[in-house]
Every structure is written in C-alpha cells, then in structure tokens.
Coordinates of C-alpha atoms in Angstrom, one line a residue:
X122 CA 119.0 -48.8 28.4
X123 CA 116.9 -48.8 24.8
X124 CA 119.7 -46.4 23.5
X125 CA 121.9 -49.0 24.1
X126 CA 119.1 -51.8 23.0
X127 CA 118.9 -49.3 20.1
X128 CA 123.0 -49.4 19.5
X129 CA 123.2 -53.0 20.1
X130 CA 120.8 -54.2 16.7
X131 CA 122.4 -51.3 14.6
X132 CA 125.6 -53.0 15.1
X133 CA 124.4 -56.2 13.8
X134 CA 122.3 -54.4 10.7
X135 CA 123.7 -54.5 7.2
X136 CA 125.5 -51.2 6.1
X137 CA 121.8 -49.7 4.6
X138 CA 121.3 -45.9 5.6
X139 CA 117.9 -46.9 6.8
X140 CA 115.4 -44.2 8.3
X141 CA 112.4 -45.8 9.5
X142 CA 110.6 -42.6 9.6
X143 CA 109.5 -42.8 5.8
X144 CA 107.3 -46.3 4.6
X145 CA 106.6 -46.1 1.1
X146 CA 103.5 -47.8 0.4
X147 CA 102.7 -47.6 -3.1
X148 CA 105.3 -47.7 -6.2
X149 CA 103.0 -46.8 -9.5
X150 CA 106.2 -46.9 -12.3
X151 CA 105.4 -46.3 -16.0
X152 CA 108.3 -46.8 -18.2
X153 CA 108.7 -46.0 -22.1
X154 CA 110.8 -48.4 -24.3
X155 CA 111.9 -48.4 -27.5
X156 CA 113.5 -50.6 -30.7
X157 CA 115.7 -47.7 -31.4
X158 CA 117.6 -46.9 -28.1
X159 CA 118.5 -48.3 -25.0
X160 CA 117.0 -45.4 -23.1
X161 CA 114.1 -45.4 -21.0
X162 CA 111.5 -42.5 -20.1
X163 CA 110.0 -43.2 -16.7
X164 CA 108.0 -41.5 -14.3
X165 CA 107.2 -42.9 -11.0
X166 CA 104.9 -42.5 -8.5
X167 CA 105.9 -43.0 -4.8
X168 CA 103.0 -43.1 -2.0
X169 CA 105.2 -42.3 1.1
X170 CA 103.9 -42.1 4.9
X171 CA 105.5 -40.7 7.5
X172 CA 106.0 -42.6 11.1
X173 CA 107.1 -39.4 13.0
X174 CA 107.2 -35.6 12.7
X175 CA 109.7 -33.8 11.8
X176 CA 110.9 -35.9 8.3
X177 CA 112.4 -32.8 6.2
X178 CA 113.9 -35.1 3.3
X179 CA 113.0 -38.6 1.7
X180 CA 115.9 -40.9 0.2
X181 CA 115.0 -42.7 -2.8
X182 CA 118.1 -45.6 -4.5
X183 CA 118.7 -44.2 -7.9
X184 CA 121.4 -44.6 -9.8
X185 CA 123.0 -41.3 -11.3
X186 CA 124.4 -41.0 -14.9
X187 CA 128.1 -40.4 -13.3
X188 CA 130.0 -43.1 -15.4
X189 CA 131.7 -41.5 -18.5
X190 CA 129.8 -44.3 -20.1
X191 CA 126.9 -42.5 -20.0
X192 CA 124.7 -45.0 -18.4
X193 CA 122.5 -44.5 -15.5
X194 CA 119.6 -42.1 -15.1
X195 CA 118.6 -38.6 -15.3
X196 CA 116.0 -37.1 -13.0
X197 CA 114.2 -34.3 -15.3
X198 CA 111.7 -33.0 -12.5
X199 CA 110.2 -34.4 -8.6
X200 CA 106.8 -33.0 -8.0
X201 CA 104.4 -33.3 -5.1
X202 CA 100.7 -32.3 -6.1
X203 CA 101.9 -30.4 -9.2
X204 CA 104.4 -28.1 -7.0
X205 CA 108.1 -28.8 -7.8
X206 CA 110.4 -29.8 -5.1
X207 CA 114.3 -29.8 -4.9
X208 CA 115.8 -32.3 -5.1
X209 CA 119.9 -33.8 -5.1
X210 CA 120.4 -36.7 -7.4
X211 CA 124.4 -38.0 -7.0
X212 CA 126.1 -41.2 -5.6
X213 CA 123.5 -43.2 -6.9
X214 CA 120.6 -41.4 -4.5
X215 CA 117.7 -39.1 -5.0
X216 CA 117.6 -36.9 -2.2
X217 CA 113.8 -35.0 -2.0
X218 CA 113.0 -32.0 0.1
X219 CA 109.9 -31.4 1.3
X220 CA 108.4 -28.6 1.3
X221 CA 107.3 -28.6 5.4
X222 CA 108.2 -31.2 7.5
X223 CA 106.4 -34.3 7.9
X224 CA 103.4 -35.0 10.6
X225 CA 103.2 -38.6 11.9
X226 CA 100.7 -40.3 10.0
X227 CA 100.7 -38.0 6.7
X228 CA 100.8 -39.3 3.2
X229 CA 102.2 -37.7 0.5
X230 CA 102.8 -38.9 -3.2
X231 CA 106.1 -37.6 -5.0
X232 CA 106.1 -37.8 -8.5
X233 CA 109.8 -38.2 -10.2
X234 CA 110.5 -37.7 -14.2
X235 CA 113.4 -39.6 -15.6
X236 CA 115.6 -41.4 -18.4
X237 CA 118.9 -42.8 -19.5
X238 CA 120.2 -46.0 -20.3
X239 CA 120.0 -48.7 -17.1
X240 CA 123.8 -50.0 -16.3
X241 CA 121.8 -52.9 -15.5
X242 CA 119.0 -53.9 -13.3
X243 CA 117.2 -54.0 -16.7
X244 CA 118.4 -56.2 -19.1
X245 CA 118.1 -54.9 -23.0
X246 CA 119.9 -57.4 -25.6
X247 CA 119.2 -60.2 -27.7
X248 CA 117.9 -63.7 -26.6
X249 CA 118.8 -67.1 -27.8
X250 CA 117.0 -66.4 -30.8
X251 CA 118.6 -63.2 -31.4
X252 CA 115.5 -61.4 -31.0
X253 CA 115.3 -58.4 -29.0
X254 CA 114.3 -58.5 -25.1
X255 CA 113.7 -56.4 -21.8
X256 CA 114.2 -58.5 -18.8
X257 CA 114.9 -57.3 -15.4
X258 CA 117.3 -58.7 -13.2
X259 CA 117.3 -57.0 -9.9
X260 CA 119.0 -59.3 -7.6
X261 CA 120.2 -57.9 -4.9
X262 CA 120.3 -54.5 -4.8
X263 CA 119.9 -53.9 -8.7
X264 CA 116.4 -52.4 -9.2
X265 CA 117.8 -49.2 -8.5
X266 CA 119.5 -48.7 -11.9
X267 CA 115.9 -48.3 -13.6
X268 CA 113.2 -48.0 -10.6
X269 CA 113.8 -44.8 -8.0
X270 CA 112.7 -47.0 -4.6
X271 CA 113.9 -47.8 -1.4
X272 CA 116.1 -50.8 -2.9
X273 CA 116.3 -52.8 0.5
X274 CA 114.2 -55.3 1.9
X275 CA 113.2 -53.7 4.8
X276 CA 110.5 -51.6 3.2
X277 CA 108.1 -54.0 1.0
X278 CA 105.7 -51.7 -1.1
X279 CA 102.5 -52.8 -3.2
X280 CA 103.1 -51.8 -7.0
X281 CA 102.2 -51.5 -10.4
X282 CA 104.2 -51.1 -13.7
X283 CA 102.9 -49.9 -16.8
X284 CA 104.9 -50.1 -19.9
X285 CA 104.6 -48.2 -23.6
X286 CA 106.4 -50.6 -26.1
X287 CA 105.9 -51.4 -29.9
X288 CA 103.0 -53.8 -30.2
X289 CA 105.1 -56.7 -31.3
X290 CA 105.7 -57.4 -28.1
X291 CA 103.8 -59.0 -24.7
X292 CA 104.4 -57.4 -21.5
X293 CA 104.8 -59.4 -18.2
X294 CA 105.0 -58.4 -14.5
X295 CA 103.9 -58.8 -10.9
X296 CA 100.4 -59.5 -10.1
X297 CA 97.4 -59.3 -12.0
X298 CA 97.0 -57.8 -15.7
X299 CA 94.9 -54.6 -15.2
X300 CA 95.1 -53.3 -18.6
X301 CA 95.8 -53.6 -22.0
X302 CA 95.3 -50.7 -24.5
X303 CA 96.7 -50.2 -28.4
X304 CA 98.3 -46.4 -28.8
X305 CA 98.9 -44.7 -31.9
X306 CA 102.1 -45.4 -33.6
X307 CA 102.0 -49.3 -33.2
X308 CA 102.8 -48.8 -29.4
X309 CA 101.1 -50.4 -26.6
X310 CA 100.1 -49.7 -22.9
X311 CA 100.2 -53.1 -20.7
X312 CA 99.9 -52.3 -17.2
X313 CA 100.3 -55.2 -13.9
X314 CA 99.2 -54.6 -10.5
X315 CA 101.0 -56.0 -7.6
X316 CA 98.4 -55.8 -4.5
X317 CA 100.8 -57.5 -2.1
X318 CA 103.2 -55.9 -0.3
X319 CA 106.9 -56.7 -1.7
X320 CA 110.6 -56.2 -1.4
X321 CA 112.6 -54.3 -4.0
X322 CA 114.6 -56.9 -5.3
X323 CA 111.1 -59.2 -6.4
X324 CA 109.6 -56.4 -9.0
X325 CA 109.4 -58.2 -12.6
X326 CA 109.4 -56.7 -15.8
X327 CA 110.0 -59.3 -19.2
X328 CA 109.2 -57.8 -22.4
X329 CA 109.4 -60.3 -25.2
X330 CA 108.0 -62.1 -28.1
X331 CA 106.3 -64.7 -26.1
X332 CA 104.1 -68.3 -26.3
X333 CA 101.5 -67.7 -23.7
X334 CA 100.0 -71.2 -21.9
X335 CA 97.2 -70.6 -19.0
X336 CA 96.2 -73.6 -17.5
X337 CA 93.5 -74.2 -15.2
X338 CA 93.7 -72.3 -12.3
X339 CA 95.1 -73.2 -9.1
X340 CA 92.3 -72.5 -6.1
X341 CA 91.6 -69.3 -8.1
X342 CA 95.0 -68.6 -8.8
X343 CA 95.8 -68.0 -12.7
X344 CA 98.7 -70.3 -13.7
X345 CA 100.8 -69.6 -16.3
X346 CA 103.9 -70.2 -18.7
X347 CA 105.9 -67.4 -20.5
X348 CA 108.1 -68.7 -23.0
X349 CA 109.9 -67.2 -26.2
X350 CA 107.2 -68.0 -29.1
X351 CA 109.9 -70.7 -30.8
X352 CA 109.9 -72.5 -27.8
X353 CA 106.3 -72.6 -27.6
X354 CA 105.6 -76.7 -27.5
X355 CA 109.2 -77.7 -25.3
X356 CA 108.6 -75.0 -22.6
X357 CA 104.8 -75.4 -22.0
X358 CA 105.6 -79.1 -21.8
X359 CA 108.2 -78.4 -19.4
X360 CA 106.7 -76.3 -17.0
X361 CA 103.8 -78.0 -16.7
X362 CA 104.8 -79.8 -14.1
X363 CA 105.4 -80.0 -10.8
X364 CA 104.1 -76.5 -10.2
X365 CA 100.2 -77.4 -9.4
X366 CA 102.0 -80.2 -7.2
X367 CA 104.2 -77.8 -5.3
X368 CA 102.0 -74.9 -4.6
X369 CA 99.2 -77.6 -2.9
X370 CA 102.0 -78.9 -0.7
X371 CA 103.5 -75.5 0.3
X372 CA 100.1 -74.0 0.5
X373 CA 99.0 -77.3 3.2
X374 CA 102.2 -77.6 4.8
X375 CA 102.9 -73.5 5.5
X376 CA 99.9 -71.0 4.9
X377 CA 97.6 -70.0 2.0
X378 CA 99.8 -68.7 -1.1
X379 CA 99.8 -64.9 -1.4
X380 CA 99.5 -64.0 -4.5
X381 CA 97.2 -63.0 -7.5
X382 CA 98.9 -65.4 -10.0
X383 CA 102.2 -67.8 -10.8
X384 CA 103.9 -67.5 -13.8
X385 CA 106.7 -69.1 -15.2
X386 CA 108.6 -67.3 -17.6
X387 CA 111.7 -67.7 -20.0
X388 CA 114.1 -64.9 -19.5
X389 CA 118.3 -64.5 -20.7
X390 CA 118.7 -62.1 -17.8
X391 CA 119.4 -64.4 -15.3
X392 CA 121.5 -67.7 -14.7
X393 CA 119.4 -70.5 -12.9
X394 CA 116.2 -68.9 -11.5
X395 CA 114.9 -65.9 -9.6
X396 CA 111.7 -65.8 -7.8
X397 CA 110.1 -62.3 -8.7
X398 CA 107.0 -62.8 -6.5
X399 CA 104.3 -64.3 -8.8
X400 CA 106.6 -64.0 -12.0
X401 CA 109.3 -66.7 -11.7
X402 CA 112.2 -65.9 -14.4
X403 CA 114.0 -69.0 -15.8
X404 CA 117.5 -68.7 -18.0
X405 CA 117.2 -69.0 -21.8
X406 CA 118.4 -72.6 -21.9
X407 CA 115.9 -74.0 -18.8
X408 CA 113.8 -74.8 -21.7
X409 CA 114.8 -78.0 -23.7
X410 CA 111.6 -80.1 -23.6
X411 CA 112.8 -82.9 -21.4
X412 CA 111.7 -82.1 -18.1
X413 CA 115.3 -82.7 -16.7
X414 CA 115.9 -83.3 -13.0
X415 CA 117.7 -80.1 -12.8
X416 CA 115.2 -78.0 -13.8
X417 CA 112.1 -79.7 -11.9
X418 CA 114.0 -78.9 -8.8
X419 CA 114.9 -75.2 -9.7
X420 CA 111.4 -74.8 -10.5
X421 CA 110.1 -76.0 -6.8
X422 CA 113.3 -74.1 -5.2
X423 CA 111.8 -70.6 -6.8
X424 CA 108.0 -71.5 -5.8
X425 CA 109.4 -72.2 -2.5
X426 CA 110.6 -68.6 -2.5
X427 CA 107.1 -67.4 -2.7
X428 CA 106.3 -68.5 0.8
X429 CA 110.1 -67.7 1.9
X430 CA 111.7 -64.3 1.1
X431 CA 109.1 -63.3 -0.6
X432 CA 106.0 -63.5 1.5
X433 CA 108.3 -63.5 4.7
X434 CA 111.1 -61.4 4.0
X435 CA 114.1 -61.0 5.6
X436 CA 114.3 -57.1 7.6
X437 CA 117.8 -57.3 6.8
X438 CA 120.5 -58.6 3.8
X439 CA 122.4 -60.5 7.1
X440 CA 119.7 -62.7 7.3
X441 CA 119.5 -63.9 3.9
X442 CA 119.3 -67.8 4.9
X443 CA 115.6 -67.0 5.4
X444 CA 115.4 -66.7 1.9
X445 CA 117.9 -69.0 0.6
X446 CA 118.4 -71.8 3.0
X447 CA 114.6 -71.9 3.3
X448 CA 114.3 -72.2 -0.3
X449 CA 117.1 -74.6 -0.3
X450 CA 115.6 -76.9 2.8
X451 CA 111.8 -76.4 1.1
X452 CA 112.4 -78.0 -2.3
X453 CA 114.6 -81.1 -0.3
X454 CA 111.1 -81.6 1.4
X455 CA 108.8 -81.4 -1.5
X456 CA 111.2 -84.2 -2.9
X457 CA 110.7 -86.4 0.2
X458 CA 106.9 -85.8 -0.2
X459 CA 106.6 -86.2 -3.7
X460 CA 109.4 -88.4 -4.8
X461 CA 110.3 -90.8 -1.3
X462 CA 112.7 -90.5 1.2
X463 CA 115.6 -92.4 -1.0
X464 CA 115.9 -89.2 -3.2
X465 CA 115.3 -87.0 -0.1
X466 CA 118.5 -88.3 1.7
X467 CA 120.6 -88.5 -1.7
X468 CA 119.6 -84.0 -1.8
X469 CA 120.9 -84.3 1.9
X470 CA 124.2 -86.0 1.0
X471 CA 125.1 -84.0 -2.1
X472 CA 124.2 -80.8 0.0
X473 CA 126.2 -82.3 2.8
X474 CA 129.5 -82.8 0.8
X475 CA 128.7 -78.7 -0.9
X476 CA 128.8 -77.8 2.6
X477 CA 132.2 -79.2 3.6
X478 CA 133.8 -78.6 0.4
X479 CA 133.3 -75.1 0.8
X480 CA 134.4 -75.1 4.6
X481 CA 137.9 -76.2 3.3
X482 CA 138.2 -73.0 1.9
X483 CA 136.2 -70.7 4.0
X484 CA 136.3 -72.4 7.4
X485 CA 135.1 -69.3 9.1
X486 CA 132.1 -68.2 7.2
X487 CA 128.7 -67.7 9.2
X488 CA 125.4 -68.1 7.5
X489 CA 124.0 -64.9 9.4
X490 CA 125.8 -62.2 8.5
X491 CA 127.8 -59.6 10.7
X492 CA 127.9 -56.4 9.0
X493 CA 127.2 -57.0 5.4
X494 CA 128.5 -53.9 3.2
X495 CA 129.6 -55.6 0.4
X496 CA 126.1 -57.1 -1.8
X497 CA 128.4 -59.2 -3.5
X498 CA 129.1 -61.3 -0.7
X499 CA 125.6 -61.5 0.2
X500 CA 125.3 -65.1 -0.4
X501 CA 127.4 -68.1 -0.9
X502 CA 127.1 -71.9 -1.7
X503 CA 126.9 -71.8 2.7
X504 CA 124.1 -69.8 2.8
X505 CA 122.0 -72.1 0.8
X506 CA 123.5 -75.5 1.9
X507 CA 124.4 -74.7 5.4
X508 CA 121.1 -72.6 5.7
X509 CA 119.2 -75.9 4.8
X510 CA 121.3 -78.3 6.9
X511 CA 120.3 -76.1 10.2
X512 CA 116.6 -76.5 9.2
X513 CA 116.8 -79.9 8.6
X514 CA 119.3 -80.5 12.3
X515 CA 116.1 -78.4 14.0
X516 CA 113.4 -80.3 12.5
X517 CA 115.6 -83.1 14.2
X518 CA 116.3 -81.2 17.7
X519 CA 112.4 -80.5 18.2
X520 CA 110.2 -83.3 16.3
X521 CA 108.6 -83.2 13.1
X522 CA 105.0 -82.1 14.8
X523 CA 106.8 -79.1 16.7
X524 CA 109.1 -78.1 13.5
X525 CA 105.6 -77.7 11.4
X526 CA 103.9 -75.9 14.3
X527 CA 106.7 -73.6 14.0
X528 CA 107.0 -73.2 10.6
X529 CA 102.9 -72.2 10.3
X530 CA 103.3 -70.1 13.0
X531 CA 106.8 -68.1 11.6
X532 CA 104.7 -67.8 8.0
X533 CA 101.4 -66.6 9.6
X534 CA 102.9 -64.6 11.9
X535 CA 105.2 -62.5 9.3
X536 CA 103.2 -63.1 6.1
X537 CA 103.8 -60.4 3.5
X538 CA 106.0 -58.7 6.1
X539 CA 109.5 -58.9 7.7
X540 CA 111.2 -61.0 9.8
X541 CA 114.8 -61.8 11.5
X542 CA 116.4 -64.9 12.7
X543 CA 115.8 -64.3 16.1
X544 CA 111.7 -63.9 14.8
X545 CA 112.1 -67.4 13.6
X546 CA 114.0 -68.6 16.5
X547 CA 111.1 -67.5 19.0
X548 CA 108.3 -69.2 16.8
X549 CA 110.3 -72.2 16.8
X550 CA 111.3 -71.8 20.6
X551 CA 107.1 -70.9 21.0
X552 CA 106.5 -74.1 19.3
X553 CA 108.7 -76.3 20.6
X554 CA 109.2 -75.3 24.1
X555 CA 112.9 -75.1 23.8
X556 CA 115.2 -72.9 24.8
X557 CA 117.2 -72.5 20.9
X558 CA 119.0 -70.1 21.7
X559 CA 122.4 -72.3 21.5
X560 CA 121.7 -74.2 18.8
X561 CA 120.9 -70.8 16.7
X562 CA 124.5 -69.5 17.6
X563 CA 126.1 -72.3 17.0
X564 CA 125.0 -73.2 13.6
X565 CA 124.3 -69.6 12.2
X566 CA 126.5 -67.2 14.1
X567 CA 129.9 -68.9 14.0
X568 CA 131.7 -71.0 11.2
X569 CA 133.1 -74.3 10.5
X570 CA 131.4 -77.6 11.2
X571 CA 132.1 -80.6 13.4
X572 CA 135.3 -82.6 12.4
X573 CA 135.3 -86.4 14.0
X574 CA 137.6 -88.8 14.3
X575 CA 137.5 -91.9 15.5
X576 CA 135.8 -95.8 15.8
X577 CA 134.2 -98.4 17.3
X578 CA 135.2 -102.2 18.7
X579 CA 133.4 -105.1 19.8
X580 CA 134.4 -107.0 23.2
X581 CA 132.9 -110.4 22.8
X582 CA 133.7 -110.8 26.6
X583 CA 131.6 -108.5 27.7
X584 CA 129.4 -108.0 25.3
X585 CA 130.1 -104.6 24.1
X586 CA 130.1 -102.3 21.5
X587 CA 132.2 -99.3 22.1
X588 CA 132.4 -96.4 20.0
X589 CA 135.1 -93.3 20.4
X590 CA 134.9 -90.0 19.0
X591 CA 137.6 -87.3 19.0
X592 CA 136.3 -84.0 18.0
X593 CA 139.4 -82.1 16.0
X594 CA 139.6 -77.8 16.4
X595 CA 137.5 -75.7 14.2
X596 CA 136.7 -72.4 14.1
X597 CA 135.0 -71.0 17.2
X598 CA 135.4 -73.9 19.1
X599 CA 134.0 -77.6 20.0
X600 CA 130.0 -78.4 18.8
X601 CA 127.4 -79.6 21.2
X602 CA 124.9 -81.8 19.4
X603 CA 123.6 -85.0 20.0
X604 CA 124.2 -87.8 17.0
X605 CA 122.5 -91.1 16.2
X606 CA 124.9 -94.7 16.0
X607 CA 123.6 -97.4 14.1
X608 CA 124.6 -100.9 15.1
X609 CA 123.9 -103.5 12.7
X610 CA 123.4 -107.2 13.8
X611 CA 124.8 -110.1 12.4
X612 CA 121.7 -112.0 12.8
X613 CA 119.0 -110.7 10.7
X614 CA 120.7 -107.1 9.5
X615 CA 118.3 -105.6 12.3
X616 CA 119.6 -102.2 13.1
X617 CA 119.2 -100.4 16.5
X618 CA 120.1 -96.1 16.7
X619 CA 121.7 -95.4 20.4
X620 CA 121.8 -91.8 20.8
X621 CA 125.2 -89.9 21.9
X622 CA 125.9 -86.6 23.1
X623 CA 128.9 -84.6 21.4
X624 CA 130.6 -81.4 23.2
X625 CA 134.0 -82.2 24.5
X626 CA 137.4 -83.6 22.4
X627 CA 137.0 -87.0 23.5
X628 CA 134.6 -89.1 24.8
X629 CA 133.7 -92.8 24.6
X630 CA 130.5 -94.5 24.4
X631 CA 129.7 -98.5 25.0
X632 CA 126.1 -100.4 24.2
X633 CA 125.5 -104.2 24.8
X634 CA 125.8 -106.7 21.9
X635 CA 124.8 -110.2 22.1
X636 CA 126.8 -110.3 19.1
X637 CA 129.6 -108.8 17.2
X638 CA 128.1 -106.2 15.1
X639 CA 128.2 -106.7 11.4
X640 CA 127.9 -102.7 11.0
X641 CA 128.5 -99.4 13.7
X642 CA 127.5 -96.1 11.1
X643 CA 127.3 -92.5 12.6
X644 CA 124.2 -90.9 11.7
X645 CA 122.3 -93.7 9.9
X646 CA 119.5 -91.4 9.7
X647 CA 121.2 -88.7 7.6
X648 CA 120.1 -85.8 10.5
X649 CA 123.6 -84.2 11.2
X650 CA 125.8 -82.0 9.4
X651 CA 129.6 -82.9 10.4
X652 CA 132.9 -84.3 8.6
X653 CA 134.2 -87.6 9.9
X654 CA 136.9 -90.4 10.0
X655 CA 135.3 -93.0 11.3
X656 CA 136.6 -96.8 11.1
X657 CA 136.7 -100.2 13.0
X658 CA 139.3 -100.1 15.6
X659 CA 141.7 -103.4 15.1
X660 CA 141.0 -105.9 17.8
X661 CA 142.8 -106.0 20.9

C-alpha cells in the first residue's frame, strides 16, 4: 500500500530526478568577473546532509561546456575537506562520489572549482546605456548555467554570493551585505548573505553602475532602490511607492515578511519583473519617472511573490499557480484595499476576458500540471489568470473570514518551506470546514471554463421573473458552481442577487417580481469565471 501511495505522487511529479536522500543546506558561491572576458572563475561551496544511509553519489545541475560554442562550464577540481573526489560532469550534471557512503544525519561540505562562459542564466552585455552589466536571470530552471545547485524548487537552501569585480562597479544580491573589501588591482570583494532558506530559481546577482536610494526602514527591514546611476532621480521617484504600502498589507493580511531586506533594482536581463527573494529585478525600461499604472502593479505583483513562491514554495514545477496565480490574485487585492473596489472588479474583468481568450485556443489546458518535462511550458497566460480567478471563486465558495483564516494558516504553516495544492486545499478545507475537494479538480485539474447560453422573461401574470441557462460542452465535462442573478427594479434601480445552482445542460430558474425588471445580469458581483450569451427572451 505506500509503494503504491509512493507510485501514485511520482506519477503526478514533474520529470526532476529527484533523490530526497541528499538536502543541501548551505550554497557559499564566490564568483570572479571580469571587463575582459565573458568567463567566470567560481568555486562553490555546498553544505549537504544526508536523510538516509547508504547515499554513494550527490547530483549537482551544472551545465557542461558540450556546445561547439564553447559556452557552459568547466569543473577544474571537487574536494571534500581537502581530499579530491571523482567526479562525472556531462549532460548538464555534476555527478560526485563520495568517498564512503552516507550515514543518516551526516553533513558533509563539497567544494567544486570551475569556469567558462554562462549560455545564460547570467546575463553579461550592455544596458540601455551601453554600459556594461552582470545580471542574472534564472527563471526557471536557469541558475544552473553559472551556479552548481540542485536547480529545482524542492530543495530551498540558505546562501551567500561573493563576487571579485573591478571597483567601478556595485554589487547586489540576496539578503543582507556582509562585506565589502578593496583588493589589489582596482578589484573588489562584495559579499551578500541570504539567511533564509530559498529555491534555486530566486538567487540574485546584478552587477552594475548603480544610484543607490535607502529609505527609512520598513519594521527593521532595509528598503531600497537599485537603479542604473543615469537614472538616478526618475527611478528613485518611481519606486518609491507603493512598496512601504504593500509590504504593511501583505505583512497584516498573511504573516510577518521573511526577509532581511527589499530591494528594487533595475536590471536588462529580464522582461517585466522577477521576484529574486529580497532583490526584485525590473526591465531596463520600468524606469521612466512617471509612476505608470503598469509598473505600480508589477511592482506589488513581485512583492507579492515574497510571501508566495518565495517564502512558500511550490514542492513541485506542476504547481506553479502557487506562485503565479497567487501573485496574480495578491496584487488584484492590494488594488481593492488601496485603490477601491471599482478598479478591483475592472483587474477582475480584464483578467476575466485573458482567461477566455486563451481557452479559444487552448481549451484543454489545466492550471496544475500533469507531468511537466518541458520548462518552457511551465507557465502560461492560464496559470496566472486562471490561477487567480480560482482564488478569487474560493474566497467566494467559503467567505471572506474563512478565505483569510486559510490563507494565514497555508503561509504559517509552510513559511520558508514547500507546499502542494493539495497542502493548500487542506488549510483551506481546515479553515473553512468544507469538503474542496471538487471544486480543486474542477478548476485546477481539468480545462476549459463554463460556456452559458441563454435568458430571462418576465410574466406580468404571475409575477415572475424567469431565467434559463443552457450550459454548452467543454472539455471534461459540465461545471457545478453556484452563480449570483441580479434583478433590477423598475422602481428605484434597487437590485436584489438570487442565487442559482449550475451542474446540468439546462435548467430554469423563476423569482417573484411585483414589477417587470428593468435589468436581469449574471454575476452582478463579478465572483465567477464563465463565458456567456445571455439576453432578454422576446415576450410571449
């Protein structure tokens, strides 16, 4: 029975060789860079424990220079205490032998030497100002082309990084600036410290001529902006707000904030933004000096991602809507409690109409994943928009009060560790005392959406309003889910919300009417995600 229990979640895991024998703990990474070549010199330090006896081997991601291109890296030497170990270092692995195999509980640190010239991962080119830059872009399974780690989310690590470059340059990463120290030759050692437990993908490296702005800090918490120096006065003025704003309400609504700093940064190796935990990169061109609409929100979405997928991480790249549609969902509710419900329901709509646009061409996608294997289908417009539509439809199913308990709980529960969708589900199910179970499969595991189609008359006669619904095929099958009507009298513009039950292919619905309705509106209260046709009937 647990080999089978055992079986069953493997087949729903993404295609990562796992082996939950080996935890690393610790990544210590120092990395040499250069004006005059592309190439880096690393050496890292990896703090690995052992969960059971008998570990003979420890697989590191690395990727091998085996393009005739020349990029990728070359492991020189893999130590453990000063004794050299062997090692295999091909289809982008590093395979390390120990030297006896493991005991349950032991410790050891491996040491690996290496260089070469990242295929990407770490970004080396010129910036909008043509000035030369080191960025890091390790989304989703990148970090590997520069960093030997576990490059998977399942196995969050603390780090540091500590980086020799020429002087002319600032240094920024995770955490908390431990050091700072002028070498000969006009080089310079800056090394971070990341104390919290992360994934692979959220390690941060920018290297750059920079404008540095520290403002006040936030319950303790440095706050800062990164931005190329000739940007200096346009960036700092643009993010300046709403972070403060948006760490308060994430930090009330959700849990205490888990890191040692926030910093906003400027960076051309990424388009949008990425949410490296504590060091938040931002394209070249977020920075124009006019605090656009755009960017306010893409700044909330990647704060957002400091509570969700970074702080609680998905265990697995199928359940990547707990990062994204989170995120997604997060930033549509600091809107409603910063900006008013008017711009709230206009996100909902324009998220809405993403979600069935894409449907038209994918109408079979799911937003939990089966078997991902292929990272670049990791996410899609779905994931984020259909993600946040389910969060929203619960927060509807179980009541605001029950949706927050659940919420606090899922965070506090899997802070700075891992979680699944069925983790959430029983913190919500905990919460709520609801069985979820169906509404989980039916908006995550299976595509499409519900297609309507249908109307409503009035019969003065009797006094009714009568609304039918047809509810056309989709994929996997008809939707059970309750939806508000709003009727609209002709006296006053008063408007009364009956509440219907959808789940077969027709069904008709009547409510008394003193009078003919001036209105009859599904979902008045913008809570469902569905496609209709929905008209007056002509009068009999």
């Amino acid at each position: 029975m647990i080999l089978a229990h055992i079986l069953l979640l493997a087949a729903w895991m993404d295609g990562y060789p796992r082996d939950p024998r080996v935890d690393v703990v610790n990544y210590s990474f120092r990395i040499e860079l250069s004006d005059t070549t592309d190439a880096i010199v690393g050496r890292a330090a990896v703090d690995v424990r052992f969960t059971a006896a008998g570990v003979t081997e420890v697989v590191l991601d690395l990727v091998d220079r085996s393009e005739p291109d020349g990029k990728g890296m070359m492991v020189s030497g893999v130590t453990e205490r000063g004794t050299a170990l062997q090692y295999e270092h091909r289809e982008r692995r590093l395979r390390i032998y120990l030297p006896a195999p493991s005991t349950e509980g032991q410790r050891v640190t491996l040491d690996v030497e290496y260089r070469g010239v990242p295929r990407t991962g770490l970004i080396i080119g010129k910036n909008r100002y043509e000035e030369r830059t080191f960025f890091s872009d390790d989304w989703p399974d990148k970090a590997r082309n520069w960093l030997p780690m576990v490059d998977h989310p399942s196995d969050k690590a603390t780090g540091e990084l500590a980086i020799v470059a020429p002087s002319h340059y600032q240094v920024i990463s995770n955490g908390r600036l431990v050091e700072e120290t002028d070498l000969p030759g006009d080089q310079r050692l800056t090394r971070w410290r990341q104390s919290v437990p992360i994934a692979s993908w959220l390690y941060a490296l920018g290297v750059a001529r920079f404008a540095v702005d520290r403002r006040p800090d936030w319950h303790g918490i440095p706050i800062e902006t990164w931005v190329y120096a000739q940007d200096r006065e346009a960036g700092w003025h643009d993010f300046a707000e709403p972070t403060r704003d948006v760490l308060s309400f994430f930090d009330e609504s959700i849990g205490p904030y888990s890191y040692e700093k926030l910093a906003n940064v400027q960076s051309n190796s990424v388009k949008g933004g990425m949410e490296a935990a504590t060091t938040i990169f931002y394209e070249d061109k977020s920075v124009a000096g006019d605090r656009s609409l755009k960017w306010r929100n893409v700044v909330i979405h990647e704060i957002a991602h400091q509570w969700f997928g970074n702080a609680v991480t998905e265990s697995d790249w199928n359940d990547v809507w707990l990062s994204e549609g989170f995120a997604t969902y997060f930033t549509l509710l600091f809107i409603e409690h910063a900006y008013g419900r008017d711009e709230f329901v206009r996100g909902l709509e324009k998220s809405r109409q993403d979600v069935l646009d894409y449907y038209r061409h994918e109408p079979e996608y799911r937003v939990v994943h089966a078997d991902l294997r292929d990272m670049s289908k990791v996410t899609s417009w779905a994931t984020y928009q259909k993600g946040a539509w389910t969060l929203h439809q619960l927060r509807h199913e179980v009541g605001d009060e029950a949706f927050w308990a659940g919420i606090r709980l899922y965070y506090r529960r899997f802070r700075d560790r891992n979680a699944s969708t069925s983790d959430f589900r029983s913190a919500m199910e905990e919460a709520s005392g609801k069985r979820l179970e169906p509404f989980f499969t039916q908006w995550l595991y299976r595509g499409g959406v519900p297609k309507l189609r249908g109307g409503w008359r009035y019969d003065a006669s009797r006094r009714m309003v009568t609304v039918a619904l047809e509810q056309l095929e989709v994929p996997g099958g008809q939707f059970t889910m309750p939806l508000e009507v709003g009727i609209t009298d002709s006296v006053g513009g008063a408007e009364r919300v009956e509440r219907i039950q959808l789940g077969g292919t027709e069904r008709e619905w009547s409510f008394h009417a003193e009078r003919e309705p001036t209105r009859v509106a599904l979902d008045p209260g913008t809570w469902a995600l569905f496609e209709a046709d929905f008209r007056r009937f002509p009068a009999r």
